[in-house]
Amino acid sequence: MSEQTKILVVDDDPAIVSATRRLLDKAGYQTFPAQTGLETLEAARRHRPDLILLDVNLPDIDGFEVCRRLKADPELAGIGVIIVSSTYTDGESQAAGLDLGADGYIARPVSNRELLARVQGLLRLRAAEQTARLSAAEWQATFDAVGSGIILTDDAYHIIQCNRAAGELFGEIPENMLGKRCYEIVHSAAEPYYACPLMTVKKEKKRQSMIFERGGRWLEVTVDPILDAEGRFAGSVHVINDITERKQAEEALRESEEKYRLLAETTPDVIILHDMEGRIQYVNRAGLELTGLTAEEVIGRPIDVFIAPEFQNGIRKRGEQRARGNGGLYHYEVEVLSKSGQKLCMEVYSAPVARQGQTEQILIVARDITARKQAEERIRQSEETYRNLFHNAQVGLFRTRIADGKILESNEQLARMFGYDSREEFIAEYVTSQNYVDPGTRERMVDMLRRDGFVQNFEARFYRKDRSIFWARYTARIYPEQGWIEGVAEDVTQQKQAEDEIRRLNAELEQRVAERTRQLQEAQEQLVRQERLAVLGQLAGSVGHELRNPLAVINNAVYFLKLVLPDAGEKVREYLNILERETHNAEKIVGDLLDFARVKSVEREAIAASELVRRVLDRYPAPENIRLHLDLPPGLPPLWVDPRQIEQVLGNLIVNAYQAMPEGGRLSVISDQYSVSSEQWVRIAVKDTGVGIPPENMGKLFEPLFTTKAKGIGLGLAVSKKLVEANGGRIEVQSEPGQGAAFTVILPVAEEKSS
C-alpha cells in the first residue's frame, strides 16, 4: 500500500495490547497503544487512526462512553470503531455499542485469525463506502463541468437531471427545473413545441437535432433516446449549445456578399467572372444589357460567346499564358458581338482571382469605348472633322511643342481637366509641362513617340492648377517635321479609384474569408477538445468503479500469499513481488485518471518550499547514478498552497527527471523569490541533464493522454498543471534536445499578518 493503515489498540491489559499490536504490525498495519479512555481520546486526535480496537472495561471511562464521545466529535466521527469485550457478550450490550455509533463488536475470547479477518473486513467495507461516495461526487462534478447544457428526461418528458450549464442557458436554478417537462424549459411552452425533435426521437429511437431562436439567442439542441433493456423508449438526453455568435457571423458574411453583388450589379462597367476553362460563371446587368443576351444564354458557356471571331485567338493566348503561370493584370481592347450582330469595342481589365495561392477564376472589368474609337477614326479621316471634334469632344484634345511641352492648342475639356475655366487661360499659363506632370513622365512619352510615332493608352499622374492630382490616359501621335505632338487625353481618375476600390474589396473579402476559416477551425478544435475531456471524465468514473475493487482484491491476495508462504521459493517470491509492483502501477494510473477528472478542492496553509522538497525527496530518493544538487535558501517566505497537492506536483516532476536520465546525471532543485507588479512569488525549478524534449513535443506536454513513455497514459503533467493552477500558480518548461529540461513551478506566498 502507498500509505499504511493506522490502528489504535485500546486495552487496560498491557499484554493484550502488545499481542494485538504484534499481530496487526505483522499484517502490515501501523499501530498505536492506549490503556485508558482519556489516552484513547488524546491518541485519536494526535494520530487520526483509520480504526480503533476499543476495550469496554477501562479504568477511567468505559469503552461505550469513549465510543459515544468519539462519534459526537465532528473531527473524530469518521474513525472506525470496533468494541472488544470479554464481559458484555449478550445481544443487548452489542446493540448498545452499535447504537452509540460503533462499526463492529468482538467478544473475547477470539482467535488471532478471526480478529484479523474482522479488522480487514471492516476496513474493506469502509474503503468501498468511501469509493462509492467519491464516485458519485466525481460523476456530478464531471456532469456540471461540461460546457454544453445537458438535460435528462424520463419517458413522459419530465426532467430528472440537468447540469449547471443548462440552468445558465435558460436562466433557471437546476434544482427548480427538475420535475418539469422539457418543453416547458427549452421552449417556454405549455405543450410540446410543433417542431420539437423529441417526438421523432421517441418514435424512431434515433438522434434528432434542431436550431431555434429564443430570447434573441440561437440555440442548437441534439436529442438522443434512452432505451431500456427491451429497446423501449425510456427517456432522452438533450445537449444544448448557444450558437448565437456563429449565426451572427454567418449573417454578417451573407450581408457582405450581398453588398459586393449589389456593387457589381449597379456599376455601369461590364463585369464578367469565368473559370480557368473559360466558362462564364457570372455576368452583371450591364453586360447583359450591352449585348442583349440573357443570363440563361451566357452562364456556363465559353467566354467566346461575347468575342468577335477575329479577336478570339488573342483571348485564348492570354488564357494559355495564365495556365503556364504568367497570370497578372491584363489591359487590352477587344470587339464584342451583341445579340443583334453589332460590334462593340471594349476596353478590358483582366485579373486572376486566387485562393490559397492558386488561381481559380478570372475577373474581367470592361468598358464600352466604341464611341471613342469611332471619334478617333473620324479624326484620322478628315481634318475638318478633326477641327470640329477638337473643340466639342468630351475628352481632352491637345497639341504640344515637342521641345518643352508648351501647349499650342487645347480644347475646353482639357482645360477643365487641369482646373482652368477656359482654354485661353490654360494655354496662356501652361508655359511648360514641368509643373503639371510627375518628373520624367513626359520624357518617357516623347521617347516612345520618337521610337514608334504613336502612343496609345499612355497613363500618367498629373496636377491641376490647385495642385490636386488626377489621372489621365493619353493617345498621341508625333509630328517631328512640324515640331509638335497631337493627342487625346481622358480623365480616368474615377476609373482608377474604382479599380483600387475593387482591389481593396477583393482583398477585404479574402481577409474575411480567411478569418472566418480560422475561427471555424478554432471552434472545431475547441469542440473536439471538450468532447475529449468529457469522454475522459466518463472513462475516469468507469475505471474507478470497475478496476479499483479488483486491484484491491489482487493486492490483498498477494499480501495473503506472502503471509501464508513465508518459506516460499525464490521464484515464487519474485513473481509475487512483480504482481505487487504491477498492481501498484495500475493503481497509480487509476489515481491519475481520477485526479485529472475530479474537481480538486484546495486546502491551503503556509509551508516552506524547502519542507515540501524534503518530503518529496524522502518519498522519492535519488537513484545511485544520479547526483542531487539542492539550492533552497532558508529565508524564503512560506508558500500559501495545499501541501499534499504541491507534493504530488513536485513528485511527478522529480520522478520524470529521474526517468529522463537512465544512464545517470545531475538533478537540481532550486528555489528563489521574485516579484511581478508588486506581487511576491516563489519559484521551484526541477532541472535534469537528461535527453531533453523535442521541439515538436513542447506544445503537447500538458495535454491529457500525450506521452512518449513506454508505460503510463500521459496524465502526470496534465494533472500537475491542473493542481498548480488550482493553487493560484503556473508551471513553465524549458528544454533543448540533448541538454536536459527544466520545469519551473511558480506559486503564491503567504501574506504577512500585521502585528
Short mmCIF file of N, CA and C in Angstrom, two decimals, residues 512-567:
data_model
loop_
_atom_site.label_atom_id
_atom_site.label_comp_id
_atom_site.label_asym_id
_atom_site.label_seq_id
_atom_site.Cartn_x
_atom_site.Cartn_y
_atom_site.Cartn_z
N ARG A 512 -11.59 38.43 -44.86
CA ARG A 512 -12.71 37.98 -44.03
C ARG A 512 -12.92 36.47 -44.16
N VAL A 513 -12.79 35.98 -45.38
CA VAL A 513 -12.94 34.53 -45.58
C VAL A 513 -11.86 33.77 -44.80
N ALA A 514 -10.61 34.30 -44.86
CA ALA A 514 -9.53 33.64 -44.13
C ALA A 514 -9.78 33.69 -42.62
N GLU A 515 -10.25 34.84 -42.12
CA GLU A 515 -10.52 34.96 -40.70
C GLU A 515 -11.65 34.04 -40.28
N ARG A 516 -12.69 33.96 -41.12
CA ARG A 516 -13.81 33.08 -40.80
C ARG A 516 -13.36 31.62 -40.78
N THR A 517 -12.50 31.25 -41.75
CA THR A 517 -11.98 29.88 -41.78
C THR A 517 -11.19 29.57 -40.51
N ARG A 518 -10.38 30.55 -40.08
CA ARG A 518 -9.60 30.34 -38.86
C ARG A 518 -10.51 30.18 -37.65
N GLN A 519 -11.57 31.02 -37.57
CA GLN A 519 -12.49 30.93 -36.44
C GLN A 519 -13.19 29.57 -36.41
N LEU A 520 -13.61 29.09 -37.61
CA LEU A 520 -14.28 27.79 -37.67
C LEU A 520 -13.34 26.67 -37.24
N GLN A 521 -12.06 26.76 -37.68
CA GLN A 521 -11.09 25.74 -37.28
C GLN A 521 -10.88 25.76 -35.77
N GLU A 522 -10.78 26.97 -35.15
CA GLU A 522 -10.61 27.07 -33.71
C GLU A 522 -11.82 26.52 -32.97
N ALA A 523 -13.04 26.85 -33.49
CA ALA A 523 -14.26 26.34 -32.86
C ALA A 523 -14.30 24.82 -32.91
N GLN A 524 -13.89 24.23 -34.10
CA GLN A 524 -13.88 22.77 -34.24
C GLN A 524 -12.89 22.14 -33.27
N GLU A 525 -11.67 22.75 -33.15
CA GLU A 525 -10.67 22.21 -32.24
C GLU A 525 -11.16 22.28 -30.79
N GLN A 526 -11.83 23.41 -30.42
CA GLN A 526 -12.35 23.54 -29.06
C GLN A 526 -13.42 22.50 -28.78
N LEU A 527 -14.29 22.25 -29.81
CA LEU A 527 -15.34 21.25 -29.63
C LEU A 527 -14.74 19.86 -29.43
N VAL A 528 -13.72 19.52 -30.28
CA VAL A 528 -13.06 18.21 -30.15
C VAL A 528 -12.41 18.07 -28.78
N ARG A 529 -11.76 19.19 -28.31
CA ARG A 529 -11.10 19.14 -27.01
C ARG A 529 -12.10 18.93 -25.88
N GLN A 530 -13.26 19.63 -25.95
CA GLN A 530 -14.28 19.47 -24.93
C GLN A 530 -14.85 18.06 -24.93
N GLU A 531 -15.11 17.51 -26.14
CA GLU A 531 -15.63 16.15 -26.22
C GLU A 531 -14.61 15.15 -25.66
N ARG A 532 -13.33 15.42 -25.96
CA ARG A 532 -12.28 14.51 -25.47
C ARG A 532 -12.21 14.51 -23.94
N LEU A 533 -12.30 15.72 -23.33
CA LEU A 533 -12.26 15.81 -21.88
C LEU A 533 -13.51 15.20 -21.26
N ALA A 534 -14.69 15.36 -21.93
CA ALA A 534 -15.91 14.74 -21.41
C ALA A 534 -15.78 13.23 -21.39
N VAL A 535 -15.26 12.67 -22.49
CA VAL A 535 -15.06 11.21 -22.56
C VAL A 535 -14.08 10.77 -21.49
N LEU A 536 -13.02 11.58 -21.28
CA LEU A 536 -12.03 11.24 -20.26
C LEU A 536 -12.68 11.21 -18.88
N GLY A 537 -13.56 12.17 -18.59
CA GLY A 537 -14.24 12.18 -17.30
C GLY A 537 -15.09 10.95 -17.12
N GLN A 538 -15.86 10.55 -18.18
CA GLN A 538 -16.66 9.34 -18.10
C GLN A 538 -15.79 8.10 -17.91
N LEU A 539 -14.67 8.06 -18.64
CA LEU A 539 -13.74 6.93 -18.51
C LEU A 539 -13.19 6.84 -17.09
N ALA A 540 -12.86 8.01 -16.50
CA ALA A 540 -12.29 8.00 -15.16
C ALA A 540 -13.26 7.42 -14.15
N GLY A 541 -14.54 7.85 -14.23
CA GLY A 541 -15.52 7.30 -13.30
C GLY A 541 -15.68 5.80 -13.48
N SER A 542 -15.74 5.34 -14.75
CA SER A 542 -15.91 3.91 -15.02
C SER A 542 -14.72 3.12 -14.51
N VAL A 543 -13.51 3.64 -14.79
CA VAL A 543 -12.31 2.93 -14.35
C VAL A 543 -12.26 2.85 -12.83
N GLY A 544 -12.56 3.98 -12.14
CA GLY A 544 -12.54 3.97 -10.68
C GLY A 544 -13.48 2.94 -10.11
N HIS A 545 -14.66 2.76 -10.75
CA HIS A 545 -15.65 1.81 -10.24
C HIS A 545 -15.28 0.37 -10.58
N GLU A 546 -14.82 0.16 -11.81
CA GLU A 546 -14.63 -1.20 -12.32
C GLU A 546 -13.26 -1.81 -11.98
N LEU A 547 -12.23 -0.97 -11.79
CA LEU A 547 -10.88 -1.52 -11.63
C LEU A 547 -10.35 -1.47 -10.20
N ARG A 548 -10.75 -0.46 -9.44
CA ARG A 548 -10.13 -0.32 -8.13
C ARG A 548 -10.45 -1.49 -7.20
N ASN A 549 -11.70 -1.97 -7.22
CA ASN A 549 -12.03 -3.11 -6.37
C ASN A 549 -11.24 -4.36 -6.77
N PRO A 550 -11.21 -4.73 -8.08
CA PRO A 550 -10.37 -5.90 -8.45
C PRO A 550 -8.91 -5.71 -8.08
N LEU A 551 -8.37 -4.50 -8.23
CA LEU A 551 -6.97 -4.28 -7.87
C LEU A 551 -6.77 -4.47 -6.37
N ALA A 552 -7.75 -4.01 -5.57
CA ALA A 552 -7.62 -4.20 -4.12
C ALA A 552 -7.66 -5.68 -3.77
N VAL A 553 -8.52 -6.44 -4.46
CA VAL A 553 -8.59 -7.89 -4.21
C VAL A 553 -7.26 -8.55 -4.55
N ILE A 554 -6.69 -8.16 -5.71
CA ILE A 554 -5.39 -8.74 -6.11
C ILE A 554 -4.32 -8.39 -5.08
N ASN A 555 -4.32 -7.13 -4.64
CA ASN A 555 -3.31 -6.68 -3.69
C ASN A 555 -3.44 -7.46 -2.37
N ASN A 556 -4.68 -7.66 -1.91
CA ASN A 556 -4.89 -8.41 -0.67
C ASN A 556 -4.48 -9.88 -0.85
N ALA A 557 -4.76 -10.43 -2.05
CA ALA A 557 -4.38 -11.82 -2.31
C ALA A 557 -2.86 -11.99 -2.25
N VAL A 558 -2.14 -11.01 -2.84
CA VAL A 558 -0.67 -11.08 -2.80
C VAL A 558 -0.19 -11.01 -1.36
N TYR A 559 -0.81 -10.08 -0.60
CA TYR A 559 -0.41 -9.97 0.81
C TYR A 559 -0.67 -11.29 1.54
N PHE A 560 -1.82 -11.92 1.27
CA PHE A 560 -2.16 -13.17 1.95
C PHE A 560 -1.17 -14.27 1.57
N LEU A 561 -0.84 -14.34 0.27
CA LEU A 561 0.11 -15.37 -0.17
C LEU A 561 1.47 -15.18 0.50
N LYS A 562 1.90 -13.93 0.62
CA LYS A 562 3.19 -13.69 1.30
C LYS A 562 3.09 -14.09 2.77
N LEU A 563 1.90 -13.87 3.35
CA LEU A 563 1.73 -14.16 4.76
C LEU A 563 1.73 -15.66 5.04
N VAL A 564 1.06 -16.43 4.16
CA VAL A 564 0.93 -17.87 4.40
C VAL A 564 2.07 -18.68 3.78
N LEU A 565 2.88 -18.02 2.95
CA LEU A 565 4.01 -18.73 2.32
C LEU A 565 5.32 -18.04 2.69
N PRO A 566 5.63 -17.95 3.98
CA PRO A 566 6.88 -17.24 4.35
C PRO A 566 8.13 -17.97 3.86
N ASP A 567 8.02 -19.26 3.61
CA ASP A 567 9.20 -20.03 3.17
C ASP A 567 9.12 -20.39 1.69
#
